[in-house]
Short mmCIF file of C-alpha atoms in Angstrom, two decimals:
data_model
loop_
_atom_site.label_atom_id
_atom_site.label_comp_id
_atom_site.label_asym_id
_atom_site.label_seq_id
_atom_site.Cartn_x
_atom_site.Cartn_y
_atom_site.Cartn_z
CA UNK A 3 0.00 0.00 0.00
CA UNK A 4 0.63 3.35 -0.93
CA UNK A 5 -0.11 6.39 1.46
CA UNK A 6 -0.80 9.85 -0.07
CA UNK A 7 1.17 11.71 1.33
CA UNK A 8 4.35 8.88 -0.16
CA UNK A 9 2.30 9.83 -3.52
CA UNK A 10 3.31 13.86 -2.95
CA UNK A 11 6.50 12.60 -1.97
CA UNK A 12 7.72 11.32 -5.33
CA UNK A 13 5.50 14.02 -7.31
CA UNK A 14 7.96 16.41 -5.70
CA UNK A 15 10.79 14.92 -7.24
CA UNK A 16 9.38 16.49 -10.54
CA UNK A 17 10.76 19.73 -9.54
CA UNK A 18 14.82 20.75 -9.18
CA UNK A 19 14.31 22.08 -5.86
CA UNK A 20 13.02 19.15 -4.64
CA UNK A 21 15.46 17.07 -5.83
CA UNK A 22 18.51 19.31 -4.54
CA UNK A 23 16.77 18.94 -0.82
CA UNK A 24 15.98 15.53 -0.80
CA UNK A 25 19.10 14.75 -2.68
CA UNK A 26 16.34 11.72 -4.33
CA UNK A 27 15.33 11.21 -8.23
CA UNK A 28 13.28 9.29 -10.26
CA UNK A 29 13.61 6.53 -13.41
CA UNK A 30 10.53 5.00 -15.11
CA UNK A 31 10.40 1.76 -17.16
CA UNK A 32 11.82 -1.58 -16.66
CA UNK A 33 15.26 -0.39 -18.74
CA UNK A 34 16.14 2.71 -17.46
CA UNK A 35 15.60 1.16 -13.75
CA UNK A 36 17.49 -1.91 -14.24
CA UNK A 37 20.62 -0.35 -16.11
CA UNK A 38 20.30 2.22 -12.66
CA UNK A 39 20.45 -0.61 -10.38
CA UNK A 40 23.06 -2.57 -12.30
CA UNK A 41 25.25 0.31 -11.77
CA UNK A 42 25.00 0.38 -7.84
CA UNK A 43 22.37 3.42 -7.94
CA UNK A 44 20.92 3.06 -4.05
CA UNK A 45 17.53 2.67 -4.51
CA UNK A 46 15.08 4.34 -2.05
CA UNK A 47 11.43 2.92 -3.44
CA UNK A 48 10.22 0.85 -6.30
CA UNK A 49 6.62 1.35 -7.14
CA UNK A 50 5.34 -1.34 -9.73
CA UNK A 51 1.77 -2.22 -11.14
CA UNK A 52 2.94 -5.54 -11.41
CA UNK A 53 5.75 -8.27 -10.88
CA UNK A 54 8.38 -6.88 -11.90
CA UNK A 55 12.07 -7.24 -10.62
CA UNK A 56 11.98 -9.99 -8.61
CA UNK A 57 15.66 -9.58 -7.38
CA UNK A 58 15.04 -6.55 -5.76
CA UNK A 59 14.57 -6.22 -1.95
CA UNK A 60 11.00 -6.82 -1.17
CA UNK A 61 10.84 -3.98 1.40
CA UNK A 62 11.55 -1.32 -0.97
CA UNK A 63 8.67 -2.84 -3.45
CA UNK A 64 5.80 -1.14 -3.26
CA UNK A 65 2.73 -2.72 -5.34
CA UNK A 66 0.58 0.30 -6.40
CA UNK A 67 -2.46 0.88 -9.22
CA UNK A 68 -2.20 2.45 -12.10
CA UNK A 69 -3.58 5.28 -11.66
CA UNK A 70 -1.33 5.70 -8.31
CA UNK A 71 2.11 5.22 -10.98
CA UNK A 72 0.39 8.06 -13.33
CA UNK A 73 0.30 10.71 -9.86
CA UNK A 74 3.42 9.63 -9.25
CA UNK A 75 4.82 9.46 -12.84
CA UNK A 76 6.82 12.64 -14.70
CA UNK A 77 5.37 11.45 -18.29
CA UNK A 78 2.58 12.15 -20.13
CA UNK A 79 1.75 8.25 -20.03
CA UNK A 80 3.10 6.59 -16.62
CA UNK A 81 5.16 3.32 -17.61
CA UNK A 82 4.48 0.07 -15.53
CA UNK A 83 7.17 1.20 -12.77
CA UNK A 84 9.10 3.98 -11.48
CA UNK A 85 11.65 4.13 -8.53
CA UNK A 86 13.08 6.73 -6.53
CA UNK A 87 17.23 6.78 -6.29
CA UNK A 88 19.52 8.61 -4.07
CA UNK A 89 21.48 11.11 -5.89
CA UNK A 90 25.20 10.21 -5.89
CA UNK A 91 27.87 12.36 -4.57
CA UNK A 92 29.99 14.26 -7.82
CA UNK A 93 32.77 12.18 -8.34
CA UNK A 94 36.13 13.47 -9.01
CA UNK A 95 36.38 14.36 -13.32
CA UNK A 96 38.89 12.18 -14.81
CA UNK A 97 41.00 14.34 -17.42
CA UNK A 98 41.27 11.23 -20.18
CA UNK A 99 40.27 10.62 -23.51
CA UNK A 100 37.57 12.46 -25.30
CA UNK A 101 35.89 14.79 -22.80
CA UNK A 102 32.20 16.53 -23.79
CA UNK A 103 31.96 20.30 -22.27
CA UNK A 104 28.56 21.32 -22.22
CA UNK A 105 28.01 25.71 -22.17
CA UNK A 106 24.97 26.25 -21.33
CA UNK A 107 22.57 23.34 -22.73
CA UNK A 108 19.05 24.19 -21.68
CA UNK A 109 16.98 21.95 -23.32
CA UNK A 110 16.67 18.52 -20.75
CA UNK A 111 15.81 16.23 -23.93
CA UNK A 112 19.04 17.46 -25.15
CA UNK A 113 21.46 16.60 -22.69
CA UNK A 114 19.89 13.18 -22.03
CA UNK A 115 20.39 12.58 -25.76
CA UNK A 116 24.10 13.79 -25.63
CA UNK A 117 24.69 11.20 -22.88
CA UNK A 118 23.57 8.68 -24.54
CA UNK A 119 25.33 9.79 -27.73
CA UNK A 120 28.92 9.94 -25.31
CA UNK A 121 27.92 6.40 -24.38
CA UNK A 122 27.94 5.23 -27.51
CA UNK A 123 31.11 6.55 -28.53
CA UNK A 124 32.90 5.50 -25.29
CA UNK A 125 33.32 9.56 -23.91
CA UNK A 126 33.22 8.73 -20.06
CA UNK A 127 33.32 12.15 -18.84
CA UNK A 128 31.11 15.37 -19.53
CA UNK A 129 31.80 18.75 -17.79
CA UNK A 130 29.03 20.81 -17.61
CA UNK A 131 28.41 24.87 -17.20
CA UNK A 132 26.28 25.77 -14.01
CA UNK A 133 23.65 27.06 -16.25
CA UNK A 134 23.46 23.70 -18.00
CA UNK A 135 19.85 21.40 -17.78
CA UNK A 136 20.01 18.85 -14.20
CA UNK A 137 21.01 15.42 -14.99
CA UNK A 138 18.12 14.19 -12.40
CA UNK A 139 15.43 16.53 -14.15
CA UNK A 140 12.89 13.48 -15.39
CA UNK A 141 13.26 13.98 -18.59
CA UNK A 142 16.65 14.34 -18.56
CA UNK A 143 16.66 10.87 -16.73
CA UNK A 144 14.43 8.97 -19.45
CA UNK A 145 16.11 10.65 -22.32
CA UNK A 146 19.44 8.85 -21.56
CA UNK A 147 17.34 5.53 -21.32
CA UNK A 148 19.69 4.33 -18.78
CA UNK A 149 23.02 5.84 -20.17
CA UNK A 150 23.44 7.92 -17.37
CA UNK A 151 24.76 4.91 -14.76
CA UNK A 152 27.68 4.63 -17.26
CA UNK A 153 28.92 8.63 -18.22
CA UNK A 154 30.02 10.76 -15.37
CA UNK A 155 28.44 14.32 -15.40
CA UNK A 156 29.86 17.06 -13.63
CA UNK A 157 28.97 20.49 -12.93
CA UNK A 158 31.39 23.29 -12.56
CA UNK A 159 32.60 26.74 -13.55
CA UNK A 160 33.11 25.78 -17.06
CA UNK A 161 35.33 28.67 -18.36
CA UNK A 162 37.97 28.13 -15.36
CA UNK A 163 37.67 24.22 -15.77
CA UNK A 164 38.99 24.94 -19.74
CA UNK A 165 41.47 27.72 -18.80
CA UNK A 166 43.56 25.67 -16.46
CA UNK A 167 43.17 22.00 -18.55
CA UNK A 168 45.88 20.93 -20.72
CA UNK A 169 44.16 19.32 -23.00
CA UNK A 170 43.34 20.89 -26.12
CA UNK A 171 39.65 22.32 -25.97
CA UNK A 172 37.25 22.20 -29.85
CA UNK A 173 34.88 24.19 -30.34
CA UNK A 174 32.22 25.12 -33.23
CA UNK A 175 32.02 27.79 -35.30
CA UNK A 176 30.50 28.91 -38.15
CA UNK A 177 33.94 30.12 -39.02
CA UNK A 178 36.09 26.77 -37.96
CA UNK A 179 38.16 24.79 -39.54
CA UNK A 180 36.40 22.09 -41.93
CA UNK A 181 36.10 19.26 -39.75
CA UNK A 182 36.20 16.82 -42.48
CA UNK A 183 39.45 17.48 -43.20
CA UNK A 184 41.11 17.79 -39.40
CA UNK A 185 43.51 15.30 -37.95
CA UNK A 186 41.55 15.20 -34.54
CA UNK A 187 43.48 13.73 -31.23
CA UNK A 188 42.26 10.66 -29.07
CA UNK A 189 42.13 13.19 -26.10
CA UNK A 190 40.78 16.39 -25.92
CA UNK A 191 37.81 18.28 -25.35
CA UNK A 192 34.95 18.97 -27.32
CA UNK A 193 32.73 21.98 -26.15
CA UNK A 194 29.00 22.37 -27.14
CA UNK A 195 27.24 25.56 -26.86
CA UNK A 196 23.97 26.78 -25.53
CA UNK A 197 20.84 26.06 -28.14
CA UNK A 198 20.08 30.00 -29.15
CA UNK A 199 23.13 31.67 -28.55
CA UNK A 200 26.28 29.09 -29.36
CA UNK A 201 29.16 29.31 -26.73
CA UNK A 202 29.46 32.21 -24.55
CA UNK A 203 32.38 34.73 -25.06
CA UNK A 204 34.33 33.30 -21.94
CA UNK A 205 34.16 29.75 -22.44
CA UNK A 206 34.90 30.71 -26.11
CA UNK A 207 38.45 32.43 -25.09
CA UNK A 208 39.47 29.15 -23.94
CA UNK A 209 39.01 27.34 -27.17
CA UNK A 210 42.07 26.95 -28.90
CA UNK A 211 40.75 24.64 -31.98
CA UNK A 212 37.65 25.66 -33.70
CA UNK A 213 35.95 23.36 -35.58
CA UNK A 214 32.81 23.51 -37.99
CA UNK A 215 30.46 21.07 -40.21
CA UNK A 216 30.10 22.09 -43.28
CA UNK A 217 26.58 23.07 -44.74
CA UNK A 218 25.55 21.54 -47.83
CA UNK A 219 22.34 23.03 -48.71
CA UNK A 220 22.01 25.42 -51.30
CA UNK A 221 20.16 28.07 -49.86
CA UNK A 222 22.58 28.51 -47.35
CA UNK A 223 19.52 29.29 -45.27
CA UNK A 224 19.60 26.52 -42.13
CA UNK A 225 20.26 28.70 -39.42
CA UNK A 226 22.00 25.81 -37.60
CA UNK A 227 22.42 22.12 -36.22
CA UNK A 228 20.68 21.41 -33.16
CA UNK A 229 23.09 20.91 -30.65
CA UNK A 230 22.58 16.99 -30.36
CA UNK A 231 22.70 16.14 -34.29
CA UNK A 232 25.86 18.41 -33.81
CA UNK A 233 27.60 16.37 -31.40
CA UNK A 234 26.30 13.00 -33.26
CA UNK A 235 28.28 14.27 -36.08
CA UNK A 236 31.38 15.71 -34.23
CA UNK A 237 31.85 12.67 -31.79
CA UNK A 238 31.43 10.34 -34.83
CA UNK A 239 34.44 12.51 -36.39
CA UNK A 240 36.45 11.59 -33.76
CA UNK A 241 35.84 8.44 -33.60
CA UNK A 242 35.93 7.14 -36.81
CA UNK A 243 39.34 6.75 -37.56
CA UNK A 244 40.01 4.53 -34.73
CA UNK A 245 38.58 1.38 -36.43
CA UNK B 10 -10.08 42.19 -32.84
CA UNK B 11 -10.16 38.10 -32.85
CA UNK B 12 -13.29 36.52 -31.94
CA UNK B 13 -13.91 33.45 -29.56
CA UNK B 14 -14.97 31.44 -32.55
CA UNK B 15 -11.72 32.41 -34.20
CA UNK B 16 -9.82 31.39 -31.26
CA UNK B 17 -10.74 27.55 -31.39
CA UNK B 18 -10.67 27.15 -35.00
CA UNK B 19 -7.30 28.05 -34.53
CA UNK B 20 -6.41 25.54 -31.72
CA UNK B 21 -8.78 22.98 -33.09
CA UNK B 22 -5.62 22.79 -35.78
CA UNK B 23 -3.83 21.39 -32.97
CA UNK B 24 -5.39 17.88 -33.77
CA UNK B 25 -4.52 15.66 -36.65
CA UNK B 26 -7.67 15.61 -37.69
CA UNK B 27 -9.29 19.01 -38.10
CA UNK B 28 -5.78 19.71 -39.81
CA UNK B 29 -6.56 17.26 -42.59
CA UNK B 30 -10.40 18.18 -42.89
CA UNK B 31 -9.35 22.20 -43.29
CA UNK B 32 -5.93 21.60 -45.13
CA UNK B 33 -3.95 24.15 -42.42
CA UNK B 34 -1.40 23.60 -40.52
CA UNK B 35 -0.48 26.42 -37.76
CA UNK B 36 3.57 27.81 -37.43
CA UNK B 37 4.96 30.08 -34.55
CA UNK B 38 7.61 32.56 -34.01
CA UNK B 39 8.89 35.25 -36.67
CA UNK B 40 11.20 32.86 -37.97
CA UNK B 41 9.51 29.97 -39.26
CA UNK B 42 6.36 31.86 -39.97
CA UNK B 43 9.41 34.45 -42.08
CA UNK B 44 10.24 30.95 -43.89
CA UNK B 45 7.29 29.83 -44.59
CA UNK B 46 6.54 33.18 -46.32
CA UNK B 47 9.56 33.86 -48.34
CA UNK B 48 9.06 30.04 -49.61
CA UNK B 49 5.63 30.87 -51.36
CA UNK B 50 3.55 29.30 -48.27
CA UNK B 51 -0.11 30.23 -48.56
CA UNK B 52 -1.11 32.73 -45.74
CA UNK B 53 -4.75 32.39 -43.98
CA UNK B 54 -3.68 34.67 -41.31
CA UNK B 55 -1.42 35.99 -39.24
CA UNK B 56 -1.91 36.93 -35.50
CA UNK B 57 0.58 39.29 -33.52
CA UNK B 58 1.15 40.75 -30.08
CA UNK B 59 3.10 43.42 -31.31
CA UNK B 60 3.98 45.50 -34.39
CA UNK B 61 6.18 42.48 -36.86
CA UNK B 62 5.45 41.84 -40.15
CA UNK B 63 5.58 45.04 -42.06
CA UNK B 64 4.99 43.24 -45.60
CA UNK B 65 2.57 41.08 -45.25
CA UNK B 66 -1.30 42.49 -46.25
CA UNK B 67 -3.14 44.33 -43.62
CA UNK B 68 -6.06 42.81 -44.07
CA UNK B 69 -4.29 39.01 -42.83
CA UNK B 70 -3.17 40.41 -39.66
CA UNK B 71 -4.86 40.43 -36.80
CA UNK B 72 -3.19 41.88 -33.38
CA UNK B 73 -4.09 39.53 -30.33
CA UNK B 74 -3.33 40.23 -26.47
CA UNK B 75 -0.67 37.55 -25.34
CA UNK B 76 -3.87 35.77 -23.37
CA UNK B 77 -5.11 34.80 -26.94
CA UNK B 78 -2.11 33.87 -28.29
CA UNK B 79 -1.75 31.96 -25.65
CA UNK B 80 -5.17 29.80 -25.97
CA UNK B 81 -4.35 29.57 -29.81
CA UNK B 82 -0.89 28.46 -29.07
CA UNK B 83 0.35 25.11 -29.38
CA UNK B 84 3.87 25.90 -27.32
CA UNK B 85 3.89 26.00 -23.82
CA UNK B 86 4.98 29.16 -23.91
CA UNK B 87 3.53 31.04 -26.58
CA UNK B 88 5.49 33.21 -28.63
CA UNK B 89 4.59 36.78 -29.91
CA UNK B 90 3.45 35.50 -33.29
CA UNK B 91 1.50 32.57 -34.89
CA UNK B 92 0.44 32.33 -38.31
CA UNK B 93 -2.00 29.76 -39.73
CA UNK B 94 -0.86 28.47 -43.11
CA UNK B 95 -2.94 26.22 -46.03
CA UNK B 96 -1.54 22.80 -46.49
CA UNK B 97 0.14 22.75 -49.94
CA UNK B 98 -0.64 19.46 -52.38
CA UNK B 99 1.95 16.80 -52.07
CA UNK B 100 4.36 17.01 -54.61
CA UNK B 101 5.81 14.46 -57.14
CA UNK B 102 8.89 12.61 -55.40
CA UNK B 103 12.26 13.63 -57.19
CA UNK B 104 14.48 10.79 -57.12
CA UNK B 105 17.31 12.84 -57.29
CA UNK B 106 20.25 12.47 -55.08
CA UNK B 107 20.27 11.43 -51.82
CA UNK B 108 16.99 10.70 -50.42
CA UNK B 109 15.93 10.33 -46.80
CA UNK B 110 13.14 7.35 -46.40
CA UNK B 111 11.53 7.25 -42.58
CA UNK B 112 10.25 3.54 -41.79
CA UNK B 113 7.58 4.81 -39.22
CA UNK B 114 9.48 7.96 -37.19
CA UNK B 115 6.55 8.59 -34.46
CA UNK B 116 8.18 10.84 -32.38
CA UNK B 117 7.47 14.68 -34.04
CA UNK B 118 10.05 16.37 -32.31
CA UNK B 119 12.54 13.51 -34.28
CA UNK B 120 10.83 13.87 -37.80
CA UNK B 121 11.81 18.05 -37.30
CA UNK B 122 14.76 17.36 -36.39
CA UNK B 123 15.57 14.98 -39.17
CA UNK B 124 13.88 17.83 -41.79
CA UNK B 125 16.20 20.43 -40.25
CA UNK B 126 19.23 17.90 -40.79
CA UNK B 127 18.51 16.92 -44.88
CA UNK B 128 18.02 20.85 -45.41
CA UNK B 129 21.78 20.81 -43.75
CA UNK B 130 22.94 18.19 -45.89
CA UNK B 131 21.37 19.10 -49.10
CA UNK B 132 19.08 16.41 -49.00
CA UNK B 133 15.78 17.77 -51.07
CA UNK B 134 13.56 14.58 -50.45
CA UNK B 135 12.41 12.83 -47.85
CA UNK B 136 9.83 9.79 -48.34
CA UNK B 137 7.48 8.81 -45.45
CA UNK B 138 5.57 5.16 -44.61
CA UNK B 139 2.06 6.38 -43.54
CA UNK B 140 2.69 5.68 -40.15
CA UNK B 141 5.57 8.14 -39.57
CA UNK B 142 4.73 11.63 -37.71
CA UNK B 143 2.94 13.99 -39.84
CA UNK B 144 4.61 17.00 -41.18
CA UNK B 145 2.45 19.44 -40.14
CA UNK B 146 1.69 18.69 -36.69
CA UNK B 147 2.81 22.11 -34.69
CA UNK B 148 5.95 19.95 -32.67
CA UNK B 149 7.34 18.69 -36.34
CA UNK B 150 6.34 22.43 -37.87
CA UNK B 151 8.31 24.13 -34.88
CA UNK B 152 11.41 21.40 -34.17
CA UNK B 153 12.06 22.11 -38.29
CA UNK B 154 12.74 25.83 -37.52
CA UNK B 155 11.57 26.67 -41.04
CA UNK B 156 13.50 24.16 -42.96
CA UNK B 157 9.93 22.41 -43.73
CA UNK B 158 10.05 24.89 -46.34
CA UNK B 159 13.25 23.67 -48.31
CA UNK B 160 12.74 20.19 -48.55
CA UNK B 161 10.15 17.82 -49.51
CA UNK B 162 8.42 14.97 -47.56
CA UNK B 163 6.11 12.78 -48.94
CA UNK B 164 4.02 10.24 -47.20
CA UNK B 165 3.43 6.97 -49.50
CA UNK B 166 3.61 2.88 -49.62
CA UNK B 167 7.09 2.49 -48.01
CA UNK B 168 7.50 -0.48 -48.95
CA UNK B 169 6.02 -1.14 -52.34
CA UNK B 170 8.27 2.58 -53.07
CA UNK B 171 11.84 0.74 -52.67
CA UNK B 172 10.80 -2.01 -53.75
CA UNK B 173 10.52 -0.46 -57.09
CA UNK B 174 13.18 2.40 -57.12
CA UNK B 175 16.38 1.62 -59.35
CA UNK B 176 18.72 3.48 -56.29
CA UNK B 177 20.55 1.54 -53.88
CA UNK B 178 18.67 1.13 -50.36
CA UNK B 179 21.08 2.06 -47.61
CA UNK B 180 19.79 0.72 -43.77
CA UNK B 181 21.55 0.90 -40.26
CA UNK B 182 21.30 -2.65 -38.64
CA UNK B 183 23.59 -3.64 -36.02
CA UNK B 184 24.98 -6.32 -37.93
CA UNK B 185 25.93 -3.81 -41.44
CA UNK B 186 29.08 -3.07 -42.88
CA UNK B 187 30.95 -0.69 -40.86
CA UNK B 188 30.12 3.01 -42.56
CA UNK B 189 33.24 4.25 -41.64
CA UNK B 190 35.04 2.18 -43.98
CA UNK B 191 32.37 2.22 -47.08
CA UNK B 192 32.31 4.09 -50.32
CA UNK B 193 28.94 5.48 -50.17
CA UNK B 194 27.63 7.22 -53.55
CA UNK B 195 26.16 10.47 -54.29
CA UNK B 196 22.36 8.93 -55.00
CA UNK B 197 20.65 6.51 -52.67
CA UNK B 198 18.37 6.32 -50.26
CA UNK B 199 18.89 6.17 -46.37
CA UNK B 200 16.07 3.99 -44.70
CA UNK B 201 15.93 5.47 -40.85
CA UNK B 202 13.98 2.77 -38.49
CA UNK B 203 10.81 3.38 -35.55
CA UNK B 204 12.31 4.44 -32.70
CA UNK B 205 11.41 1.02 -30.55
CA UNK B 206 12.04 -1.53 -33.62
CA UNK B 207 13.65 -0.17 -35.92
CA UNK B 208 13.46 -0.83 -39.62
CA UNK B 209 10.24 -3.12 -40.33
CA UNK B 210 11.00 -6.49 -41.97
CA UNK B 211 8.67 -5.69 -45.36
CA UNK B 212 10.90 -2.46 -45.72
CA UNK B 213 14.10 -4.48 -44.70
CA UNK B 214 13.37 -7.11 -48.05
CA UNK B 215 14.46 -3.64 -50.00
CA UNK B 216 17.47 -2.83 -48.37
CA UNK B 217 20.31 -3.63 -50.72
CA UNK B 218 23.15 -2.60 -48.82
CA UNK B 219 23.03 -3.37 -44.95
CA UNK B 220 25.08 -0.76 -42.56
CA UNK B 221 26.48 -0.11 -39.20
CA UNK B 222 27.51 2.63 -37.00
CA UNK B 223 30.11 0.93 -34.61
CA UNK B 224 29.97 1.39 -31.13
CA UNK B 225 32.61 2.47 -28.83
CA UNK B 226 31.33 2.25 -25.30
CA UNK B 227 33.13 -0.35 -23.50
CA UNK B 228 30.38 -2.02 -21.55
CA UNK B 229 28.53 -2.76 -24.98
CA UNK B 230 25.23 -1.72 -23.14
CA UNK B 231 24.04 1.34 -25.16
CA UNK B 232 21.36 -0.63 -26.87
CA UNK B 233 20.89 2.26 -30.04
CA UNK B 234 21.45 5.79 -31.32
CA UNK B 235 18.33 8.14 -31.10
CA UNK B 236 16.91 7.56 -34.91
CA UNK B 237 17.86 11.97 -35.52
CA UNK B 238 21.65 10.92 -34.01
CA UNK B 239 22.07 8.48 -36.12
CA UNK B 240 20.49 10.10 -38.98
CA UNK B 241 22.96 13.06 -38.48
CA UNK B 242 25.88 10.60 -38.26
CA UNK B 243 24.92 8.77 -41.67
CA UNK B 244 24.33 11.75 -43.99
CA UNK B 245 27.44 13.23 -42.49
CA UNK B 246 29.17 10.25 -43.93
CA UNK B 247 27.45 10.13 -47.33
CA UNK B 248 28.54 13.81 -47.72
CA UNK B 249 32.09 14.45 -45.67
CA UNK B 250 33.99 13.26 -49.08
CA UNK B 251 32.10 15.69 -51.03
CA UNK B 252 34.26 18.56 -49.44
#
């Protein structure tokens, strides 16, 4: 059984504040739950609407109704299960490989997508601007569809993170060098910018190779990439001539 | 003035439906609605909170108070302009180049983003099964930012389409040839998948030549690429040696 006021309890969770308090999130759906558990998430509270996970400990199972799941639920259409997590201390960032940078990326859909895009392509860390979307906003969370257990994400004052690094730091620009024809490293850091306005005049001082994808249409009228198709392409640049 | 009448014919667009019965579509924000003009797009009116516009006939525009924009709108914030546009007839598929084919895309915010990417790329055609997200629903219209206007989708018989089309039929399946080490030509056609199953297996009998993004993670747990990822990551190969 379910209490009420255990109902409010996760609905708060929707919101950031929440969240930063209670230092608690939620997943929804068998696969974004399991790949959270796999990688040691603590798990506070499972609510199902039926048997589902039959490993996990029975006291934190909570058997609820459907339309208990859809109160609790941050989607339009509540999935058969949805647990609460602890939010994990930051860990340390590890200055290896292919780093992502994120400046300012608003949109939550967007950053779960570009975590799931650095999983893909084996990027283990991504530094993000203050300003940046939560990783534990809801949508954020179901966007990575699980991705997040794997790719560390750390907030912090970008622009003095890429001053002091040694790496070398990419970013694009309408006016870049054609990264088609670039001889990219295995480490380094690639920085994204915010979805209206690009990468911000400080973050951009510390950028010491720009990059840009080449347009193809003939109107020359596409304003620009959004910001996830951008790092599909750029990631996939970098990777490509490792196999 | 706008009447109350007005008002829900406008957000009765919102559904499928009454979009197909009245052949209009509705667009928001001065720069898809500037798009939509300057490509020839047939204006039923035009609805503004402020003074924007200058060129477009007085006797179209109609200035609202944010409140109705706001009930007409189909953003969640509403922007200071909305314009409601007729549906143009479908036009005769060029099969030109490279062409984009979408194998059931449902999600609207993908199909934009894919429209946005082929107006990138220089793709001018993009075929549709009759399942995949409709063009003019207001999350496809907005998520194209205008490029809607440069490139043309047509909705038809998938299947029964490549099965008849003298063009190789490129597909991403996880067992393909590696893409970063094929010669891909300048005409084809790129099959992109449904987001849960991918490429259908009556769609798949077309494909002639079968390829594969590689993955990098280590854990080999990413279990796919958002369809508009990998869609960016594919055309980006077909056109990188083009530079």
């Amino acid at each position: 059984m379910v209490s009420k006021n255990q109902i409010k309890a996760v609905a708060a969770l929707h919101t950031k504040k929440n969240r930063q308090q209670s230092r608690h999130f939620i997943a929804e759906g068998a696969k974004v739950i399991g790949e959270l558990l796999d990688a040691g998430f603590r798990l506070e509270n499972l609510f199902v609407t039926e048997a589902l996970f039959p490993k996990v400990d029975p006291s934190k199972k909570i058997t609820v109704t459907e339309a208990e799941l859809g109160r609790m639920s941050a989607l339009s259409t509540a999935n058969n299960c949805l647990a609460v997590f602890e939010i994990p201390p930051q860990k340390p960032i590890e200055q290896l490989g292919l780093i992502v940078a994120l400046d300012d990326v608003r949109d939550p859909g967007n950053l779960g997508t570009i975590v799931r895009l650095c999983d893909w392509f084996g990027v283990k860390q991504i530094v993000c601007s203050m300003e940046t979307a939560e990783l534990y906003n809801p949508k954020v969370v179901q966007a990575t569809m699980g991705s997040l257990a794997r790719v560390n994400v750390s907030y912090i004052d970008l622009a003095a993170f890429l001053s002091e690094t040694e790496l070398p730091v990419f970013g694009t620009f309408m006016d870049g060098d054609n990264i088609y024809s670039e001889t990219l490293p295995k480490n380094g850091i690639v920085v994204l910018g915010n979805e209206a306005n690009g990468i911000s005049s400080e973050v951009e001082k510390a950028v010491n190779r720009r990059i840009s994808i080449p347009r193809f249409g003939n109107l020359q009228k596409t304003e620009s990439l959004n910001v996830a198709t951008a790092a599909a392409i750029v990631l996939s640049e970098f990777r490509r001539f490792e196999v």
